[in-house]
Structure formats: structure tokens, C-alpha cells
Tab-separated table of C-alpha atoms in Angstrom:
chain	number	residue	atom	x	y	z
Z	21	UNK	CA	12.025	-30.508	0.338
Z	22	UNK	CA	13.024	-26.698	0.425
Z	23	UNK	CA	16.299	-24.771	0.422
Z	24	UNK	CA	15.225	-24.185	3.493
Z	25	UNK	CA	15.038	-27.453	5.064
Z	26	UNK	CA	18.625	-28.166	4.008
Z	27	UNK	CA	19.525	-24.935	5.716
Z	28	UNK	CA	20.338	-23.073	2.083
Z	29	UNK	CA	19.563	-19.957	0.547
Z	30	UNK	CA	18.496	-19.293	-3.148
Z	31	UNK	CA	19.689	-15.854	-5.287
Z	32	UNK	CA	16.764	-14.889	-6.427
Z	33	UNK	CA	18.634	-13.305	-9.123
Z	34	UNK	CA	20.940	-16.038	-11.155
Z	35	UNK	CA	19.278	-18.754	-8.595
Z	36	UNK	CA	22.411	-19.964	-7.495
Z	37	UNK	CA	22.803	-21.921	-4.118
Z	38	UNK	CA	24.707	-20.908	-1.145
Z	39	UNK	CA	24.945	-22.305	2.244
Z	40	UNK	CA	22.534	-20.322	5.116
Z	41	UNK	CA	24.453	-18.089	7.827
Z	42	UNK	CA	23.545	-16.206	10.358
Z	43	UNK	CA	24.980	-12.890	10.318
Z	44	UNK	CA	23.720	-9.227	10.758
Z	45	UNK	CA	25.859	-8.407	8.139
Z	46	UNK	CA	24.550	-8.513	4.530
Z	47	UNK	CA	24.989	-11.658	2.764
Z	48	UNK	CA	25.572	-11.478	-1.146
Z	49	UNK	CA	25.928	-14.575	-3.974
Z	50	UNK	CA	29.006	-15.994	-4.660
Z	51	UNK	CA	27.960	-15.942	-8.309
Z	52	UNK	CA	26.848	-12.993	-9.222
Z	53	UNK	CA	27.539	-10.715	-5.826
Z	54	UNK	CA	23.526	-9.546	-5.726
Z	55	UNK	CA	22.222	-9.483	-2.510
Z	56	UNK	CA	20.999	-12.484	-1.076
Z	57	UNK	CA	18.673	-13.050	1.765
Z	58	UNK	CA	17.210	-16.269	3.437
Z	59	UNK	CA	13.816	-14.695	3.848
Z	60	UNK	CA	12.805	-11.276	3.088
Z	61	UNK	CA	14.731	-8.534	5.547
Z	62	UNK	CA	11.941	-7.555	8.363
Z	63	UNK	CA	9.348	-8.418	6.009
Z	64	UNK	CA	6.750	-8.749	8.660
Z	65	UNK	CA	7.553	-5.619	10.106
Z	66	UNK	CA	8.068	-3.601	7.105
Z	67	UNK	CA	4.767	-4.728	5.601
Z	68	UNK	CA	3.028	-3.379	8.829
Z	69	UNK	CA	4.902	-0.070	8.445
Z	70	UNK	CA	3.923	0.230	4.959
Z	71	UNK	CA	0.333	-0.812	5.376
Z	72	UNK	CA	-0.093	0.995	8.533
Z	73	UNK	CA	0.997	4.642	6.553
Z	74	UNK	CA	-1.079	3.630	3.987
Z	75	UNK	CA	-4.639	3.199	6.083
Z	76	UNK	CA	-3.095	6.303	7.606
Z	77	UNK	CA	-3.503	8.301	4.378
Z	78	UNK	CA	-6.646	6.428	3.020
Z	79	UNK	CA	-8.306	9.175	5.562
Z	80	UNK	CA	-7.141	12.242	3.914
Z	81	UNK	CA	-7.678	10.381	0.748
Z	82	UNK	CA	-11.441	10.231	0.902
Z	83	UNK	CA	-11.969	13.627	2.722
Z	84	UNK	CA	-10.012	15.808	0.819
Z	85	UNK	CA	-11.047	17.067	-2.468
Z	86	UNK	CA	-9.595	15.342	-5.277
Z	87	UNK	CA	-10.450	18.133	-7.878
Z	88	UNK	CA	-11.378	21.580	-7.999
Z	89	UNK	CA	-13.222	23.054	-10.798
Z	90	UNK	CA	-12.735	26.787	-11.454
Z	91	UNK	CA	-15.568	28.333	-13.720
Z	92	UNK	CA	-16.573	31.698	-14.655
Z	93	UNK	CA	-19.759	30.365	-12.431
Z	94	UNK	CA	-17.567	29.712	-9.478
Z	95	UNK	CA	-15.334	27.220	-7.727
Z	96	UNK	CA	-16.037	23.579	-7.338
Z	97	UNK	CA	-14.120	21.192	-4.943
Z	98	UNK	CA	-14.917	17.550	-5.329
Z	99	UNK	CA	-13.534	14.279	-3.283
Z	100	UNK	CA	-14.206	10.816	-4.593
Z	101	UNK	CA	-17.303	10.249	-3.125
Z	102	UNK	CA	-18.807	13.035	-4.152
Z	103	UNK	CA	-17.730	12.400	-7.879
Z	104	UNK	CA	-19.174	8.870	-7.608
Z	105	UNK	CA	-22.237	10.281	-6.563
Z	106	UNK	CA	-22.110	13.066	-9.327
Z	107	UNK	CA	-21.837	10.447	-11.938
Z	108	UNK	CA	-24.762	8.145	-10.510
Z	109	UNK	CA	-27.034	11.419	-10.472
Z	110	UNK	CA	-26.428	12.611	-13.758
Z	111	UNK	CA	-26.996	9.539	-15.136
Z	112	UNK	CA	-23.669	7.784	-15.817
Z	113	UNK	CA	-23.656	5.122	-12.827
Z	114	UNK	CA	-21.293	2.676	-14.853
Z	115	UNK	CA	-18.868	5.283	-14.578
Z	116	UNK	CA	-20.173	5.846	-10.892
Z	117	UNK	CA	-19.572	2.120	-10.114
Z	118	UNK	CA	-15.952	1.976	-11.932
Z	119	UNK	CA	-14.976	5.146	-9.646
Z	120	UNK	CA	-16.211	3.476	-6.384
Z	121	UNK	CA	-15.144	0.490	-7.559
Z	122	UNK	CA	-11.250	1.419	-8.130
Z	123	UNK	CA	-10.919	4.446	-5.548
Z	124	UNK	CA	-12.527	2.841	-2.332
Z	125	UNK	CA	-13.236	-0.341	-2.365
Z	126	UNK	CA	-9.911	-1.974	-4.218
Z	127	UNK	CA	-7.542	-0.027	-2.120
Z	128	UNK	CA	-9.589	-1.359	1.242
Z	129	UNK	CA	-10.080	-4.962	0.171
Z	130	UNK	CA	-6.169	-4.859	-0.917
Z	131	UNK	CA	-5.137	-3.530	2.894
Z	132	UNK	CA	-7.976	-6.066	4.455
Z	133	UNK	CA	-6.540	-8.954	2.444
Z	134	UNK	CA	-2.083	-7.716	3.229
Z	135	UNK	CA	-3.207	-7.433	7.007
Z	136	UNK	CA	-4.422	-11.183	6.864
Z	137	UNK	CA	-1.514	-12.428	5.169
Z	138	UNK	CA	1.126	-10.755	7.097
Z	139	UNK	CA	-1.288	-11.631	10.875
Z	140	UNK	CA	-1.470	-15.235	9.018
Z	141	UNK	CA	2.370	-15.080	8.249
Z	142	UNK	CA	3.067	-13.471	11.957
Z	143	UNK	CA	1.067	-16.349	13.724
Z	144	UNK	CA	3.190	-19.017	11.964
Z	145	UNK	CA	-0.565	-20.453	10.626
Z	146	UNK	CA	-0.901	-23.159	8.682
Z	147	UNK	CA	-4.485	-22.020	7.636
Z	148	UNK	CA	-4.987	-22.371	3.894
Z	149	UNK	CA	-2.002	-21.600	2.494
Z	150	UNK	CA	-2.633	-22.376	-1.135
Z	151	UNK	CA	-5.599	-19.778	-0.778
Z	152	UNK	CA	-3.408	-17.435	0.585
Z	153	UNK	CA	-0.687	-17.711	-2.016
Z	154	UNK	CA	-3.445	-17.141	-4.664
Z	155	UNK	CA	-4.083	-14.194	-2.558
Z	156	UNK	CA	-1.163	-12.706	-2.554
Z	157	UNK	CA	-0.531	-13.122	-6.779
Z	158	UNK	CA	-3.975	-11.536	-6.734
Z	159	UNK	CA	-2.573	-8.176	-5.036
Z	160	UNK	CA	0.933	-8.401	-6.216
Z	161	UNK	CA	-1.167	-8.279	-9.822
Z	162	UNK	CA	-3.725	-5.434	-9.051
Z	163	UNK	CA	-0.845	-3.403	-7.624
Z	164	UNK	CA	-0.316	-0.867	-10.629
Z	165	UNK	CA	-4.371	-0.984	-11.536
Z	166	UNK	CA	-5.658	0.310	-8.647
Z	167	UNK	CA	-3.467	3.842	-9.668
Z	168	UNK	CA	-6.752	4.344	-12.542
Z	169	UNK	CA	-8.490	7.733	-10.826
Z	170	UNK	CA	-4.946	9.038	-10.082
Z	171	UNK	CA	-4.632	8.886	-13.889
Z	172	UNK	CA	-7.690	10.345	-14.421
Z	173	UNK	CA	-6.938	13.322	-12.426
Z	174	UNK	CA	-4.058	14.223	-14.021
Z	175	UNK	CA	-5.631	13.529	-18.116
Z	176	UNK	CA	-8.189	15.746	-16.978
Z	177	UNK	CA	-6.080	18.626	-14.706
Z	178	UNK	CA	-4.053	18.811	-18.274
Z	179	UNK	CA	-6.601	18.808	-20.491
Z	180	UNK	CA	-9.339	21.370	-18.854
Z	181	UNK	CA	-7.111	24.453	-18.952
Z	182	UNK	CA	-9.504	26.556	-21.103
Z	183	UNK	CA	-7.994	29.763	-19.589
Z	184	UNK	CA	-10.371	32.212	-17.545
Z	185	UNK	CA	-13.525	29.863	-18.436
Z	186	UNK	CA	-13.014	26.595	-16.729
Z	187	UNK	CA	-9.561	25.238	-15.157
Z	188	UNK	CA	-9.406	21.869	-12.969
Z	189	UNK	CA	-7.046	21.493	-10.488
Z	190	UNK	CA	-5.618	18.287	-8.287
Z	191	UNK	CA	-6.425	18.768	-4.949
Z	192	UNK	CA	-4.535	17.251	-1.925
Z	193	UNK	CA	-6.759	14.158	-1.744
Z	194	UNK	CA	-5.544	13.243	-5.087
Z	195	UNK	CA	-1.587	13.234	-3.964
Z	196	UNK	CA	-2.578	11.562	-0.723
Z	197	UNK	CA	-4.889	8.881	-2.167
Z	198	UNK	CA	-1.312	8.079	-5.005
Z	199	UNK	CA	0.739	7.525	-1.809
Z	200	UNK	CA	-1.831	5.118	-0.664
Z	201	UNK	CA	-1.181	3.327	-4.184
Z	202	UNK	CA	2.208	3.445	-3.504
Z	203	UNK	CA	2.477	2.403	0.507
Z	204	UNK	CA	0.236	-0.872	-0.549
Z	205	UNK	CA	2.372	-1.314	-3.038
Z	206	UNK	CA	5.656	-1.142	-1.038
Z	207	UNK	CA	3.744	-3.005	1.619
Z	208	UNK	CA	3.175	-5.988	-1.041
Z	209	UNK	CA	6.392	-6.023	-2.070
Z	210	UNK	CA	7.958	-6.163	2.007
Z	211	UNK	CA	5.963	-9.115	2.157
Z	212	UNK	CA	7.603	-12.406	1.623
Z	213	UNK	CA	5.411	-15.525	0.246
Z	214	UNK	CA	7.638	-17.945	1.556
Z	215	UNK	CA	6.705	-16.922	5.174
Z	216	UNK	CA	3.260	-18.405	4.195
Z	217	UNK	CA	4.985	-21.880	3.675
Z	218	UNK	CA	7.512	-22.057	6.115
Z	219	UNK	CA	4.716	-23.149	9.174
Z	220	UNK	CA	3.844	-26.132	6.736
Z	221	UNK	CA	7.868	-27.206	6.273
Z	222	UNK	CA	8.877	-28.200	9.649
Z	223	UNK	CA	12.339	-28.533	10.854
Z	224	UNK	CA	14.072	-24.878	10.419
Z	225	UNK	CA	13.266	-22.066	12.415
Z	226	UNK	CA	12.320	-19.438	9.685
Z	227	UNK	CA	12.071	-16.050	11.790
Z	228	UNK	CA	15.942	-15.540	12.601
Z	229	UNK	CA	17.505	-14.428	9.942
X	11	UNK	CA	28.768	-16.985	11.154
X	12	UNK	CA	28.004	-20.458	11.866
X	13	UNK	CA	26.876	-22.139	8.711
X	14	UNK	CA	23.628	-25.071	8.973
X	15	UNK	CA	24.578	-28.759	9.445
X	16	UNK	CA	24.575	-29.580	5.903
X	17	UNK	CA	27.300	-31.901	5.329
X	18	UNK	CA	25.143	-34.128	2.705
X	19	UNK	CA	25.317	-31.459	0.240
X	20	UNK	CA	29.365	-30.941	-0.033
X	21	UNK	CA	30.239	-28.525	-3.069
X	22	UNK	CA	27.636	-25.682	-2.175
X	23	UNK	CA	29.702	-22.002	-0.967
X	24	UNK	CA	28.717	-20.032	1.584
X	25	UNK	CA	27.793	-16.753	1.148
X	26	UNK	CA	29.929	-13.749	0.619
X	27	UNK	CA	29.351	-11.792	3.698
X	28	UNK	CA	29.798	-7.669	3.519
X	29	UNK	CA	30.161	-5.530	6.679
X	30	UNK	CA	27.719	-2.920	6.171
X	31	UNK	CA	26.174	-0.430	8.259
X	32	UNK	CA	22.727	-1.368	8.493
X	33	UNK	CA	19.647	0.549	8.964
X	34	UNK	CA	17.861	-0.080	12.078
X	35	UNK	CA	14.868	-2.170	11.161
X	36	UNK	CA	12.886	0.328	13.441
X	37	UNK	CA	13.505	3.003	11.066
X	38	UNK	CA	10.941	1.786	8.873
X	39	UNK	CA	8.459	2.975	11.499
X	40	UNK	CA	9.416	6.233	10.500
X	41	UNK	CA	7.152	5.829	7.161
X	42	UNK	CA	3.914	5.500	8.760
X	43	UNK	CA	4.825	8.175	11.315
X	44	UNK	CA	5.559	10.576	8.294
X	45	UNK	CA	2.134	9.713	6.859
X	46	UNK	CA	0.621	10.680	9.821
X	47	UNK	CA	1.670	13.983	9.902
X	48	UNK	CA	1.035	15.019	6.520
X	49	UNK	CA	-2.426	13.217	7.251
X	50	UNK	CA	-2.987	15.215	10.007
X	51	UNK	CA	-1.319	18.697	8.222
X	52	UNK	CA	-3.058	18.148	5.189
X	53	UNK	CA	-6.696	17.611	7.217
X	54	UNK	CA	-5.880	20.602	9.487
X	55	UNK	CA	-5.040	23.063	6.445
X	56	UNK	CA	-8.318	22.049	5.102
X	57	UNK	CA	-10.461	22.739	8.041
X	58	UNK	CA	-8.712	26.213	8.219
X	59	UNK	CA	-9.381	26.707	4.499
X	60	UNK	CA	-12.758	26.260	4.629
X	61	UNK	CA	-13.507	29.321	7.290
X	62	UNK	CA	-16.338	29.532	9.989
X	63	UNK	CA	-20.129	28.677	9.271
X	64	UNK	CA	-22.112	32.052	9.108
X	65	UNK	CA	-25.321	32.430	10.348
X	66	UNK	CA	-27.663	34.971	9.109
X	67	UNK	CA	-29.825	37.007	11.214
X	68	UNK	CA	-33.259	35.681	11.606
X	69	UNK	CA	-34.725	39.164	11.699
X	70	UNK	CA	-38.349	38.386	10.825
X	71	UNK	CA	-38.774	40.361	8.377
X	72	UNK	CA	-37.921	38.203	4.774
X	73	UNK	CA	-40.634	35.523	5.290
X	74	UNK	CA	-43.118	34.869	2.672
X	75	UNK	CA	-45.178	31.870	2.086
X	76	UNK	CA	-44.921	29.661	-0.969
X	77	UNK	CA	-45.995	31.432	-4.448
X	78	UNK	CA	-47.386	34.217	-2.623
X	79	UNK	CA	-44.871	36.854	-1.826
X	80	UNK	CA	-46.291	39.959	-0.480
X	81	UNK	CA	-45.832	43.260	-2.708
């Protein structure tokens, strides 16, 4: 038995009860006046928005350069794949691996695995969903982890400024690949859980708010 | 406003409903929209950046063969 199926909403802030209605007005908690919602607002469509701006600037994120190293020997621009190659020719592929590991393929398996739960969620499937919940924990957790070569940039940009011998900068790539940090992010957070259980509770019609 | 058929659970309130101007749930569209562009700006200011390929003059003249340049 869910709220749900008695036709009642939860505040997800002091948990409190209320009765479900439909309105296209916004609905608050008669306890503690926070906004509360029967399912997320637009979630599906939101997450899609979010996800779709993301994969939009995971391009620019892997072209672009990411830093640019200014010597007295010249000017050197560098995107992520060319730093993770760096590192596994000069002999450091751990740090090679941790680069590739964190800038390309995290960011793509996170937007592989938020398009299957929100097309999952969309379809109304009933396909697995205690896999999928684990899922989504999984990239609700990794969210703030996956920001590690955005950090790196900037420790670095701030502490190579030996003046007129060797200065790094932050290219574009490195501002477009933190948006795509972000957007996944925001896109994980648009997405509501409970849309993976509602198929399984029968009874209530879940997509009209 | 038409509250759920819920009459076995007596004692639970309904909502507090606000009249708010809403966004249009459409507007969110306007995110991945505004990604593309600065995609697309940033990728275009790059390919301008980085100038025409030159190509030198094969004049015939600067050829040598391996270890053996001709003095």
C-alpha cells in the first residue's frame, strides 16, 4: 500500500499527509506550507531537457582544449584525450586510466544509464525495478564525483602561474565539460524514483498531476 | 479541485492550494536549446582560432636523403 493508492500525497519535508488534488495551481502542506507535489513536476520531461543539454555539451567537452600551457618554449593546448594519452606515454597510465576513467566514460555511462530510467519510467515498465532503483542511488551518489578533472583544472590553472616561464590556463572545454557535471546532475535530480514504482502499484493513474 | 475517493481515511487535510503563475513546462526546453548554441559558438570560435592549414611549396630543391645531406 502507497500514499498513492489511497489517492494521498506525502511532504517530503515534515512528511505530513494531505489528501491528492488535481490542480494546476501549486499545492503546499498544511503543516509546514513547503511545497508539496504528488509526483515530481514534469519530471519526465525535465530530465530529457536536462540530459539532452548535457549530451549536447559532452561534444564541446571532449574537442575543446581543456588546458593551455604557455612556456617560454611555446603554447600548448590540450583536451582530455589528449592528456590521457600524455599520461599513458610518459609513463603514468594509472593516472591515464583515472583521467579516462572520470572525464569520459563516468559522464557517458551516467547519461546511458538516466536515458534508461527516464525511457523505462516513460513506458510505464515494470522491467526490474529493484535494479533500477539501485541504479538510480548509484547516480544520485556519483553525482558530485564525477566533477574530479574540473578540480584538477582549476588546482593546477592556480598553482602554475610562474610568471613569463610557464602559465596554464582553462580552456573552454573545461567550462563546457562542468556544465555537463551540472546538466546530469539537474537531470538526476528532475527525475522522480517513484515513477519507477508506480507501473508495479496498480489502481491510480500516476502521470496527471 | 476534486479531491480522491478516500473516505476510509477521515482526519487527513487537503492541501493548501496557491494561485501562482506557473512556468510553462515547455520552458525547460529552453536549457538544452541554450546548450546548443554555446556548443555550437564555442566549436565555431575554435575552428576560427585555429587559422587555415599552410602548405609549403614543394619546390624541389630541399631534398636530401637520410644521413647524407649534400654540401
Amino acid at each position: 500500500m502507497t500514499a498513492a493508492h489511497k489517492g494521498l500525497m506525502v511532504c517530503r519535508t515534515c512528511g505530513a499527509l494531505c489528501r491528492r488534488v488535481r490542480s494546476t495551481h501549486r499545492t503546499r502542506c498544511p503543516r509546514c506550507f513547503d511545497e508539496v507535489q504528488f509526483r515530481k513536476r514534469d519530471s519526465i520531461a525535465r530530465t530529457w531537457a536536462f540530459l539532452i543539454a548535457a549530451l549536447i555539451l559532452y561534444i564541446p567537452a571532449n574537442v575543446l582544449t581543456v588546458t593551455e600551457t604557455r612556456t617560454v618554449f611555446g603554447a600548448h593546448r590540450d583536451t582530455i584525450m589528449s592528456g590521457v594519452v600524455l599520461f599513458w606515454t610518459t609513463g603514468s597510465p594509472f593516472i591515464a586510466v583515472v583521467i579516462f576513467a572520470a572525464s569520459v566514460l563516468i559522464p557517458m555511462l551516467k547519461c546511458i544509464a538516466i536515458a534508461l530510467l527516464t525511457i523505462t519510467a516513460q513506458r510505464r515498465s515494470r522491467w526490474r525495478p529493484q535494479e533500477r532503483a539501485k541504479l538510480y542511488r548509484l547516480i544520485e551518489w556519483i553525482g558530485r564525483w564525477s566533477m574530479l578533472d574540473v578540480f584538477v583544472v582549476t588546482i593546477v590553472v592556480a598553482l602554475v602561474q610562474i610568471r613569463s616561464l610557464a602559465t596554464i590556463y582553462a580552456g573552454p572545454g573545461a567550462a563546457a565539460f562542468g556544465a555537463v557535471v551540472i546538466l546530469t546532475m539537474l537531470a538526476s535530480k528532475s527525475f522522480d524514483p517513484r515513477l519507477i514504482w508506480d507501473p508495479i502499484e496498480t489502481g491510480h493513474d500516476s502521470r496527471k498531476q | 479541485m476534486t479531491p480522491e475517493s478516500n473516505d476510509s481515511l477521515p482526519g487527513i487535510p487537503d492541501p493548501i492550494v496557491v494561485e501562482t503563475t506557473r512556468w510553462a513546462p515547455s520552458l525547460v526546453w529552453a536549457v538544452p536549446i541554450l546548450a546548443a548554441l554555446i556548443g555550437l559558438s564555442l566549436i565555431v570560435t575554435m575552428v576560427l582560432e585555429r587559422g587555415s592549414i599552410i602548405t609549403l611549396p614543394d619546390s624541389g630543391g630541399a631534398r636530401g636523403r637520410k644521413n647524407q645531406a649534400e654540401v
